[in-house]
């Protein structure tokens, strides 16, 4: 920010230009108009008009904007306009030619297409994605202006007794001004950056539009004469344009802006409402005056404004739906959209007897990018990788940002042999060249890709994703920057609840065997039951707390054993894998009939009271009560257990940890209840793997 300010206010060119033009303009109005001084006055006026052209060209060379063509077209339009000024004022002051139209009018009218095209290209550069709402709003304002122009400028000109050529010239000015007004309004409403050069360019447009409109009115009532106050407006517009080109921020004017929010500001609502009320207001005024000659034009304007308002509502609804399923950073679909589309894709595949596939793409060592270069650089990496993945994805497939640095692809009608080919295409699309993270730094970025196939509705969506996750973890365990294809997922059979539950219990016990010599899951379930009863939980809550505690770590079954049982501290990427286990547990449990609430409790058992937990970032009472209980019981059992990476803590150390984390990590009431139960001797010791935990009262 400091460097930008220094460039803006430390550049001496544009302030010097502004001062010189102001002095020349003051001299123009100070010199009296007579035969001897007119040549000097013409030279001063036309010098200001023409100076904007070299100012724009110098600014292009000095500031090197990303898009040059818009500025070149604007400079070209100003060159034509300067020639028109030379022709007009020479004819008036030196040759005494005052007829209308004249050669100068041809030149004045010729500059409009150039500047309109230049501004349209500016708008396109500033809003690379179509901004229909701004277009509709600009059209509403343009229709209101067109109605006023028709009634009070064009209609009197057409009705006047003038030659066909003069009438055509008279009409051409307000018509082309309307075109310039339309693009100017669109520029004002776009979401692009608004540096000082933006406001200088807008000032140029406003000065010219205002002066041209007054000029036409003066032509209608024959009050125009060369050198009146309109010259001040035209000169101010010329100076503003030249200053816009010289200002250091002119390069930023062609930068794309952020996607506009759908919320309407009060000022925008007020302007749109006023524009929409112009037509009925004029109708009321004409009725009071007893005039009925303009009813048709006003009725057409009212109809157009109504249709535009209706169209805006339709576009807003469509944009809201799009934004709800679009990641704001990368522009890809969201995880929610992906999860909604996966069951639909499986259903279509079942009917068509085809196969779908899920690919999970994870950026290797992404945390180190954020730590070393900062989160803005990390965001640029995510945006670039999203763009590269989008380039190699087929039309119709669903590409989503699945998590922080994870992307997911849902591909339909895929042969089994194509899975490694598609996965490798995704991997190489990212790693083919380094990613630019700032003006001077390029960073090699790699990804690991996991893939899993599914045939149709007989395959569970959650387990399909879990199978792709397991393949991803396998790719990471093998060294990263590679692909791994998993087997077709086998869903837990929901038709046999007892068998499904026994299967889940066996998975939980398998996790315990990987981690410790104690039955961690059984202990947490028993602790949770005791605490829930003591805190007044009903039978259903006690059952949920006990069963969720028993199965809270079942999602760790998809974590590679070399990570789960690693004897050394985990690195950040390994911690990221481990922190995914609540989500995996949720996916394993939710398809089983009757376990939907248990699945939600399992997913939330690592949420924190202060909102700093995972995977959902819930806080306080947003976390299910049973999950808050399990969080305390799980921490207690973990601290007392032997783990590959550390020694067990003493009971005193564990009690101190619970007290220290009361109100931050843990629900204070649950900690108080647990400490009270421990003091009463109602919290059992950890059972060994070979034992079962007896029911606690």
XYZ file of C-alpha atoms in Angstrom:
697
model
C 0.000 0.000 0.000
C 2.842 2.392 0.849
C 4.512 1.845 -2.510
C 1.220 2.454 -4.308
C 0.717 5.734 -2.472
C 4.285 6.756 -3.261
C 3.814 5.996 -6.955
C 0.524 7.887 -6.986
C 1.592 11.069 -5.236
C 5.307 10.952 -5.974
C 4.859 11.006 -9.767
C 5.336 14.670 -10.812
C 3.985 14.356 -14.365
C 0.226 14.389 -13.820
C 0.173 17.235 -11.237
C 2.355 19.383 -13.517
C 0.046 18.649 -16.463
C -3.003 19.524 -14.385
C -1.522 22.833 -13.232
C -0.354 23.842 -16.712
C -3.777 23.073 -18.241
C -5.502 25.034 -15.472
C -3.272 28.034 -16.137
C -3.843 27.824 -19.909
C -7.603 27.475 -19.400
C -7.669 30.486 -17.093
C -5.756 32.516 -19.691
C -8.247 31.483 -22.376
C -11.163 32.931 -20.438
C -9.168 35.979 -19.272
C -8.239 37.148 -22.789
C -11.016 39.315 -24.273
C -12.656 38.157 -27.484
C -11.761 40.388 -30.449
C -10.175 40.140 -33.854
C -6.639 40.607 -32.541
C -6.797 38.098 -29.718
C -8.926 35.410 -31.325
C -5.964 33.491 -32.856
C -4.366 33.283 -29.400
C -7.614 32.161 -27.799
C -8.029 29.451 -30.472
C -4.455 28.261 -29.867
C -4.965 28.087 -26.098
C -8.283 26.236 -26.342
C -7.106 23.744 -28.951
C -3.815 23.191 -27.104
C -5.749 21.882 -24.095
C -8.001 19.748 -26.300
C -5.069 18.263 -28.216
C -2.833 17.824 -25.150
C -4.956 14.922 -23.916
C -3.746 12.791 -26.867
C 0.011 12.831 -26.083
C -0.877 12.597 -22.387
C -2.756 9.334 -23.014
C 0.010 7.926 -25.233
C 2.711 8.892 -22.725
C 0.714 7.252 -19.942
C 0.462 4.057 -22.000
C 4.205 3.951 -22.456
C 5.035 4.894 -18.872
C 2.500 2.830 -16.923
C 2.091 -0.150 -19.289
C -1.508 -1.220 -18.543
C -2.411 -4.863 -19.071
C -4.913 -3.894 -21.798
C -3.616 -1.218 -24.225
C -6.305 -1.223 -26.917
C -9.030 0.542 -24.878
C -6.696 3.443 -24.142
C -5.518 3.605 -27.758
C -9.120 3.875 -28.966
C -9.860 6.586 -26.404
C -6.725 8.459 -27.507
C -7.842 8.095 -31.128
C -11.276 9.492 -30.332
C -9.664 12.460 -28.577
C -7.421 13.105 -31.594
C -10.500 13.290 -33.834
C -12.206 15.509 -31.264
C -9.195 17.850 -31.169
C -9.300 18.171 -34.980
C -12.987 19.028 -34.714
C -12.176 21.768 -32.174
C -9.531 23.254 -34.488
C -11.997 23.234 -37.397
C -14.909 24.642 -35.389
C -13.122 27.504 -33.626
C -11.082 28.470 -36.688
C -14.270 28.665 -38.745
C -16.104 30.692 -36.095
C -13.421 33.102 -34.948
C -11.241 33.549 -38.029
C -13.449 32.768 -41.025
C -16.805 33.863 -39.665
C -18.484 30.604 -40.745
C -21.379 29.804 -38.410
C -23.594 27.584 -40.518
C -24.785 24.231 -39.156
C -23.877 21.498 -39.888
C -20.236 22.057 -40.804
C -17.097 19.917 -41.302
C -16.429 20.227 -37.563
C -19.729 18.473 -36.812
C -18.712 15.487 -38.929
C -15.530 15.204 -36.883
C -17.324 15.693 -33.580
C -19.759 12.908 -34.446
C -16.938 10.658 -35.705
C -15.226 10.568 -32.324
C -18.214 8.853 -30.640
C -17.762 5.328 -32.102
C -14.102 5.313 -31.047
C -14.662 6.330 -27.434
C -17.732 4.092 -27.041
C -15.749 1.101 -28.330
C -12.815 1.954 -26.065
C -15.013 2.112 -22.973
C -16.746 -1.147 -23.919
C -13.336 -2.834 -24.069
C -12.486 -1.329 -20.673
C -15.679 -2.791 -19.250
C -14.901 -6.198 -20.737
C -11.416 -6.174 -19.189
C -12.798 -5.124 -15.794
C -15.612 -7.705 -15.765
C -14.320 -10.872 -17.498
C -17.451 -12.715 -16.360
C -20.798 -11.436 -17.590
C -22.363 -9.087 -15.025
C -25.991 -9.157 -16.116
C -27.241 -7.305 -13.051
C -25.055 -4.274 -13.761
C -26.085 -4.435 -17.423
C -29.774 -4.420 -16.485
C -29.284 -1.566 -14.005
C -27.437 0.486 -16.620
C -30.231 -0.228 -19.105
C -32.874 0.975 -16.605
C -31.017 4.267 -16.191
C -30.446 4.463 -19.945
C -34.156 3.971 -20.730
C -35.073 6.760 -18.310
C -32.477 9.045 -19.926
C -33.649 8.052 -23.417
C -37.229 8.972 -22.529
C -36.154 12.413 -21.314
C -33.990 12.869 -24.390
C -36.808 11.872 -26.726
C -39.381 14.174 -25.137
C -37.252 17.260 -24.574
C -34.442 17.028 -27.146
C -35.212 14.747 -30.086
C -38.919 15.480 -30.452
C -38.440 19.278 -30.639
C -35.563 18.849 -33.081
C -37.568 16.599 -35.377
C -40.542 18.971 -35.226
C -38.449 22.046 -36.045
C -38.568 23.484 -39.559
C -35.004 22.699 -40.571
C -33.434 21.077 -43.602
C -33.135 17.299 -43.583
C -29.344 17.573 -43.218
C -29.575 19.966 -40.276
C -32.230 17.835 -38.596
C -30.102 14.720 -39.013
C -27.108 16.492 -37.487
C -29.200 17.864 -34.625
C -30.614 14.404 -33.858
C -27.246 12.656 -34.185
C -25.776 14.474 -31.174
C -28.317 13.343 -28.527
C -28.536 9.842 -30.039
C -24.771 9.338 -29.864
C -24.699 10.960 -26.440
C -27.212 8.342 -25.332
C -24.864 5.610 -26.593
C -22.006 7.215 -24.657
C -24.236 7.544 -21.600
C -25.172 3.862 -21.802
C -21.567 2.637 -21.766
C -20.664 5.250 -19.160
C -23.395 3.981 -16.847
C -22.224 0.419 -17.407
C -18.684 1.493 -16.493
C -19.942 3.181 -13.328
C -21.808 0.060 -12.238
C -19.169 -2.579 -12.972
C -17.255 -4.168 -10.048
C -13.790 -3.240 -11.326
C -11.276 -1.184 -9.318
C -11.927 2.527 -8.871
C -8.572 4.321 -8.634
C -8.247 8.082 -9.242
C -7.926 7.543 -13.008
C -11.377 5.919 -12.985
C -13.002 9.013 -11.522
C -11.053 11.261 -13.898
C -12.350 9.275 -16.874
C -15.901 9.419 -15.492
C -15.498 13.185 -15.021
C -14.561 13.453 -18.707
C -17.716 11.588 -19.741
C -19.970 13.612 -17.441
C -18.525 16.923 -18.616
C -18.966 16.038 -22.288
C -22.470 14.613 -21.845
C -23.634 17.606 -19.823
C -22.138 20.144 -22.224
C -23.478 18.340 -25.312
C -27.007 18.190 -23.866
C -26.982 21.911 -23.045
C -25.528 22.623 -26.502
C -28.478 20.897 -28.185
C -30.974 22.797 -26.001
C -29.283 26.068 -26.919
C -29.439 25.124 -30.600
C -33.176 24.479 -30.226
C -33.887 27.959 -28.810
C -31.153 29.652 -30.915
C -29.263 30.875 -27.828
C -25.940 29.183 -28.588
C -22.875 31.266 -29.383
C -19.253 30.208 -29.523
C -17.214 30.875 -26.390
C -20.033 30.704 -23.830
C -19.815 28.859 -20.502
C -20.001 25.466 -22.254
C -16.342 25.894 -23.199
C -15.483 25.535 -19.490
C -17.225 22.137 -19.364
C -15.569 20.893 -22.535
C -12.143 22.085 -21.401
C -12.617 20.457 -17.978
C -13.490 17.197 -19.719
C -10.374 17.360 -21.878
C -8.143 18.087 -18.877
C -9.698 15.243 -16.876
C -9.062 12.800 -19.729
C -5.410 13.813 -20.119
C -4.867 13.574 -16.356
C -6.499 10.116 -16.293
C -3.959 8.939 -18.864
C -0.984 10.353 -16.978
C -2.060 9.216 -13.530
C -0.107 6.152 -12.297
C -3.354 4.306 -11.520
C -4.401 4.205 -15.182
C -2.816 0.731 -15.416
C -5.148 -0.540 -12.693
C -8.214 0.614 -14.599
C -8.180 -2.488 -16.817
C -7.725 -4.957 -13.945
C -10.680 -7.299 -13.309
C -12.624 -6.632 -10.153
C -14.084 -9.062 -7.622
C -17.384 -10.739 -8.245
C -20.122 -8.366 -7.190
C -22.305 -9.286 -4.234
C -26.015 -9.568 -4.908
C -26.927 -7.168 -2.106
C -28.237 -3.823 -3.340
C -26.801 -0.753 -1.629
C -29.352 1.850 -0.460
C -27.958 4.427 -2.898
C -28.287 2.019 -5.833
C -31.867 1.181 -4.847
C -32.693 4.886 -4.622
C -31.209 5.654 -8.069
C -32.967 2.703 -9.730
C -36.265 3.601 -8.047
C -35.979 7.215 -9.190
C -35.213 6.118 -12.752
C -38.187 3.746 -12.786
C -40.500 6.512 -11.562
C -39.454 9.009 -14.242
C -41.888 7.623 -16.839
C -45.022 7.682 -14.619
C -43.881 11.054 -13.231
C -43.697 12.532 -16.734
C -47.093 11.008 -17.545
C -48.590 12.718 -14.498
C -46.935 16.013 -15.442
C -48.192 15.802 -19.023
C -51.688 15.035 -17.746
C -51.631 18.123 -15.517
C -50.518 20.180 -18.528
C -53.341 18.696 -20.590
C -50.955 17.181 -23.141
C -51.571 13.733 -24.614
C -49.040 13.743 -27.411
C -46.416 11.676 -25.630
C -48.570 8.907 -24.146
C -47.286 6.227 -26.533
C -43.614 6.938 -25.824
C -44.223 7.025 -22.075
C -46.228 3.775 -22.207
C -43.412 2.042 -24.100
C -40.878 3.275 -21.539
C -43.057 2.035 -18.653
C -43.382 -1.396 -20.274
C -39.637 -1.661 -20.885
C -38.831 -0.601 -17.309
C -41.296 -3.175 -15.944
C -39.749 -5.949 -18.038
C -36.259 -4.915 -16.961
C -37.287 -5.029 -13.298
C -38.784 -8.481 -13.799
C -35.644 -9.593 -15.632
C -33.498 -8.354 -12.772
C -35.453 -10.483 -10.305
C -34.988 -13.556 -12.517
C -31.246 -12.915 -12.852
C -30.857 -12.346 -9.101
C -32.546 -15.659 -8.302
C -30.349 -17.438 -10.836
C -27.206 -15.760 -9.512
C -28.111 -16.637 -5.922
C -28.453 -20.279 -6.890
C -25.135 -20.159 -8.737
C -23.288 -18.480 -5.870
C -24.708 -20.993 -3.396
C -22.897 -23.805 -5.223
C -19.823 -21.862 -6.398
C -16.574 -21.476 -4.499
C -15.900 -17.737 -4.243
C -12.118 -18.064 -4.623
C -11.683 -20.537 -7.474
C -15.037 -20.295 -9.247
C -15.430 -24.087 -9.085
C -18.419 -25.887 -7.647
C -18.588 -26.308 -3.880
C -18.384 -29.518 -1.881
C -22.108 -29.244 -1.206
C -22.876 -29.220 -4.931
C -20.547 -32.186 -5.482
C -22.269 -34.191 -2.746
C -25.693 -33.371 -4.200
C -24.650 -34.403 -7.715
C -22.966 -37.687 -6.788
C -26.202 -39.611 -5.947
C -27.796 -38.265 -9.139
C -24.809 -39.425 -11.188
C -24.978 -42.872 -9.579
C -28.690 -43.105 -10.391
C -28.057 -42.157 -14.032
C -25.217 -44.670 -14.243
C -27.475 -47.385 -12.861
C -30.108 -46.724 -15.514
C -27.559 -46.515 -18.335
C -25.461 -49.445 -17.034
C -22.340 -47.298 -17.080
C -19.706 -46.419 -14.514
C -18.869 -43.186 -12.709
C -15.624 -42.315 -10.970
C -14.602 -39.976 -8.165
C -11.153 -38.356 -8.119
C -9.741 -36.505 -5.107
C -6.817 -34.165 -5.871
C -4.760 -32.857 -2.947
C -1.962 -30.264 -3.176
C 1.272 -31.625 -1.711
C 2.812 -29.631 1.169
C 0.306 -26.800 0.770
C 0.770 -25.571 4.343
C 4.430 -24.865 3.641
C 3.356 -22.546 0.798
C 1.128 -20.551 3.150
C 3.798 -20.503 5.867
C 6.601 -19.362 3.555
C 4.835 -17.031 1.128
C 1.664 -16.059 2.997
C -2.004 -16.865 2.513
C -2.497 -14.508 -0.487
C 0.147 -16.527 -2.339
C -1.609 -19.718 -1.279
C -4.852 -18.348 -2.685
C -3.133 -17.586 -6.005
C -1.876 -21.181 -6.110
C -5.405 -22.488 -5.513
C -6.840 -20.268 -8.259
C -4.166 -21.313 -10.750
C -4.521 -25.019 -9.986
C -8.296 -24.756 -10.323
C -7.808 -23.180 -13.762
C -5.398 -25.921 -14.848
C -7.713 -28.685 -13.692
C -10.641 -27.023 -15.467
C -8.698 -27.141 -18.733
C -8.434 -30.958 -18.730
C -11.906 -31.811 -17.443
C -14.593 -32.897 -19.878
C -17.693 -30.813 -20.452
C -20.434 -32.077 -18.163
C -18.168 -33.559 -15.478
C -18.345 -31.943 -12.026
C -15.162 -30.293 -10.764
C -15.369 -28.915 -7.220
C -13.220 -27.457 -4.509
C -13.740 -30.177 -1.920
C -11.798 -28.757 1.012
C -9.025 -26.292 1.805
C -6.467 -27.623 -0.686
C -8.503 -30.544 -2.021
C -10.352 -30.714 -5.323
C -12.825 -33.381 -6.390
C -13.888 -34.538 -9.837
C -17.025 -36.541 -10.610
C -16.644 -38.127 -14.038
C -19.498 -39.989 -15.734
C -19.377 -42.869 -18.232
C -15.805 -43.882 -17.423
C -14.264 -47.250 -18.230
C -12.289 -48.907 -15.450
C -9.084 -48.767 -17.490
C -9.508 -45.005 -17.928
C -9.242 -44.192 -14.207
C -5.418 -44.114 -13.980
C -5.272 -42.217 -17.283
C -7.647 -39.506 -16.061
C -5.926 -39.332 -12.678
C -2.532 -38.915 -14.339
C -3.967 -36.210 -16.624
C -5.114 -34.278 -13.571
C -1.737 -34.679 -11.858
C 0.326 -33.569 -14.867
C -2.008 -30.641 -15.583
C -0.889 -29.154 -12.275
C 2.804 -30.115 -12.309
C 3.536 -29.289 -15.970
C 5.033 -25.905 -15.046
C 5.649 -23.832 -11.890
C 2.944 -21.548 -10.498
C 3.609 -17.818 -10.387
C 3.017 -16.587 -6.853
C 4.267 -12.997 -7.267
C 6.129 -10.818 -9.754
C 9.474 -12.477 -9.051
C 8.678 -15.962 -7.725
C 7.634 -19.168 -9.427
C 6.934 -22.262 -7.353
C 6.815 -25.921 -8.469
C 3.557 -27.418 -7.206
C 2.600 -31.102 -7.260
C -0.514 -33.015 -6.316
C -1.493 -36.490 -5.214
C -4.591 -38.011 -6.801
C -6.842 -40.769 -5.513
C -9.565 -42.366 -7.657
C -12.383 -44.832 -7.067
C -15.039 -46.245 -9.436
C -18.718 -46.896 -8.789
C -21.326 -48.650 -10.915
C -24.651 -47.255 -9.821
C -27.180 -46.925 -7.038
C -25.945 -50.116 -5.397
C -22.803 -48.177 -4.488
C -23.077 -45.769 -1.566
C -22.056 -42.169 -2.380
C -20.263 -41.651 0.918
C -18.331 -44.877 0.629
C -17.399 -44.033 -2.957
C -15.777 -40.823 -1.735
C -14.176 -42.699 1.170
C -12.663 -45.180 -1.305
C -11.189 -42.284 -3.312
C -9.893 -40.807 -0.049
C -8.199 -44.089 0.846
C -6.571 -44.149 -2.582
C -5.416 -40.549 -2.065
C -3.826 -41.435 1.258
C -2.106 -44.377 -0.386
C -0.657 -42.023 -3.020
C 0.624 -39.718 -0.278
C 2.061 -42.609 1.707
C 3.967 -43.749 -1.380
C 5.771 -40.411 -1.609
C 3.236 -37.897 -3.080
C 3.148 -36.492 -6.627
C 1.552 -39.688 -7.889
C -1.828 -41.312 -8.483
C -3.542 -44.259 -6.854
C -6.702 -46.042 -7.928
C -8.862 -47.750 -5.294
C -11.134 -50.707 -5.673
C -14.858 -50.381 -6.163
C -16.353 -49.413 -2.779
C -18.234 -52.019 -0.760
C -20.968 -50.375 1.273
C -21.822 -51.532 4.779
C -25.048 -53.556 4.358
C -27.844 -51.441 5.802
C -30.393 -54.239 5.495
C -28.871 -56.197 8.373
C -28.468 -53.713 11.237
C -26.871 -56.160 13.689
C -24.304 -57.325 11.150
C -23.523 -53.751 10.157
C -23.038 -52.698 13.763
C -20.824 -55.703 14.506
C -18.760 -54.847 11.460
C -18.310 -51.264 12.669
C -17.347 -52.486 16.138
C -14.694 -54.706 14.590
C -13.306 -51.758 12.619
C -13.125 -49.685 15.813
C -11.276 -52.489 17.600
C -8.889 -52.775 14.668
C -8.046 -49.078 15.032
C -7.410 -49.579 18.760
C -5.007 -52.431 18.039
C -3.038 -50.131 15.728
C -2.736 -47.427 18.366
C -2.476 -48.904 21.842
C -2.718 -51.899 24.130
C -6.007 -50.610 25.540
C -9.594 -50.655 24.262
C -9.843 -46.923 23.690
C -13.236 -46.987 21.975
C -14.839 -49.186 24.636
C -13.471 -46.943 27.395
C -14.716 -43.706 25.792
C -18.162 -45.249 25.259
C -18.360 -46.299 28.904
C -17.144 -42.919 30.179
C -19.655 -41.118 27.957
C -22.499 -43.254 29.283
C -21.603 -42.472 32.908
C -21.241 -38.728 32.266
C -24.444 -38.488 30.227
C -26.426 -40.252 32.967
C -24.953 -38.031 35.673
C -25.861 -34.903 33.699
C -29.496 -35.963 33.394
C -29.549 -37.389 29.906
C -32.563 -39.491 28.942
C -32.267 -43.065 27.706
C -31.952 -42.026 24.035
C -29.195 -39.515 24.773
C -27.311 -42.019 26.920
C -27.506 -44.588 24.111
C -26.233 -42.065 21.552
C -23.372 -40.947 23.778
C -22.279 -44.522 24.561
C -22.479 -45.833 20.983
C -20.898 -42.734 19.445
C -18.115 -42.942 22.030
C -17.585 -46.608 21.184
C -17.286 -45.781 17.455
C -15.824 -42.262 17.570
C -12.480 -43.326 16.043
C -13.861 -45.732 13.414
C -12.982 -43.245 10.649
C -9.277 -43.817 11.380
C -9.602 -47.131 9.564
C -8.940 -45.271 6.290
C -5.757 -43.602 7.615
C -2.606 -45.416 6.401
C -1.093 -47.514 9.251
C 2.292 -45.861 8.781
C 0.660 -42.541 9.657
C -1.707 -43.835 12.335
C 1.002 -45.696 14.275
C 3.976 -43.473 13.428
C 6.366 -43.480 16.423
C 7.634 -39.964 15.664
C 5.675 -36.686 15.681
C 3.455 -36.208 12.607
C 4.215 -33.544 10.050
C 1.542 -31.092 8.931
C 0.312 -33.153 5.974
C 0.052 -36.238 8.194
C -1.887 -34.242 10.763
C -4.200 -33.152 7.967
C -4.833 -36.819 7.149
C -5.471 -37.633 10.793
C -7.842 -34.705 11.238
C -10.009 -36.077 8.440
C -11.089 -39.110 10.469
C -14.284 -37.549 11.946
C -15.566 -37.011 8.399
C -14.672 -40.579 7.415
C -16.403 -41.935 10.484
C -19.488 -39.930 9.576
C -19.472 -41.389 6.061
C -19.142 -44.933 7.350
C -21.959 -44.611 9.898
C -24.550 -42.500 8.100
C -25.648 -45.125 5.529
C -26.525 -47.625 8.302
C -30.196 -47.523 9.244
C -30.702 -45.870 12.624
C -27.183 -44.407 12.903
C -27.725 -40.972 11.316
C -27.584 -39.137 14.668
C -24.687 -41.285 15.865
C -22.835 -40.362 12.666
C -23.345 -36.651 13.363
C -22.069 -37.001 16.934
C -18.970 -38.825 15.653
C -18.324 -36.073 13.109
C -18.468 -33.399 15.817
C -16.403 -35.027 18.588
C -13.296 -32.959 17.719
C -15.137 -29.638 17.653
C -14.037 -27.218 20.384
C -16.082 -25.086 22.742
C -14.231 -21.963 21.482
C -14.878 -22.758 17.797
C -11.277 -23.680 16.951
C -11.966 -27.378 16.352
C -12.589 -29.419 13.225
C -13.998 -30.393 10.747
C -16.922 -27.919 10.868
C -15.603 -25.143 13.124
C -18.666 -25.250 15.396
C -18.624 -23.530 18.767
C -20.496 -23.702 22.073
C -24.063 -24.946 21.899
C -23.764 -25.442 18.136
C -21.974 -28.703 18.986
C -24.199 -31.627 19.894
C -24.304 -32.297 23.617
C -23.222 -35.920 23.217
C -20.226 -34.820 21.115
C -19.160 -32.389 23.859
C -19.275 -35.236 26.353
C -17.264 -37.534 24.091
C -14.649 -34.808 23.557
C -13.829 -34.790 27.286
C -13.962 -38.583 27.621
C -11.795 -39.072 24.514
C -9.181 -36.600 25.784
C -9.073 -38.332 29.188
C -8.667 -41.796 27.682
C -6.061 -40.597 25.179
C -3.950 -38.887 27.838
C -3.837 -42.021 30.004
C -3.142 -44.443 27.134
C 0.205 -45.498 25.731
C 0.590 -44.238 22.176
C 3.389 -44.847 19.639
C 4.456 -41.214 19.693
C 4.427 -40.475 23.477
C 4.269 -41.870 26.990
C 0.984 -41.918 28.958
C 0.336 -39.008 31.296
C -0.270 -39.408 34.982
C -3.753 -39.029 36.401
C -2.741 -35.728 38.018
C -1.439 -34.398 34.684
C -4.628 -35.441 32.906
C -6.821 -33.788 35.548
C -4.786 -30.585 35.279
C -5.168 -30.617 31.476
C -8.964 -30.904 31.728
C -9.100 -27.993 34.166
C -6.803 -25.856 31.997
C -8.920 -26.482 28.860
C -12.244 -25.868 30.616
C -14.107 -23.179 28.637
C -11.718 -23.227 25.687
C -11.455 -26.747 24.303
C -14.185 -28.321 26.442
C -17.698 -27.499 27.620
C -17.235 -26.239 31.218
C -20.295 -28.110 32.517
C -19.091 -31.404 31.028
C -15.616 -30.943 32.562
C -17.162 -30.180 35.955
C -19.348 -33.299 35.754
C -16.425 -35.485 34.677
C -14.168 -34.200 37.486
C -16.925 -34.781 40.026
C -17.470 -38.344 38.769
C -13.736 -39.012 38.905
C -13.566 -37.764 42.484
C -16.407 -40.154 43.327
C -14.510 -43.060 41.770
C -17.078 -43.668 39.051
C -14.680 -43.297 36.086
C -13.150 -46.709 35.320
C -9.566 -47.450 34.395
C -8.714 -48.177 30.742
C -9.530 -51.784 29.840
C -6.964 -53.930 28.001
C -7.731 -55.015 24.436
C -8.715 -58.512 25.490
C -11.312 -57.335 27.967
C -14.735 -55.809 27.535
C -15.838 -52.814 29.509
C -18.560 -53.678 31.998
C -21.582 -51.456 32.109
C -21.212 -48.535 34.456
C -23.951 -47.231 36.634
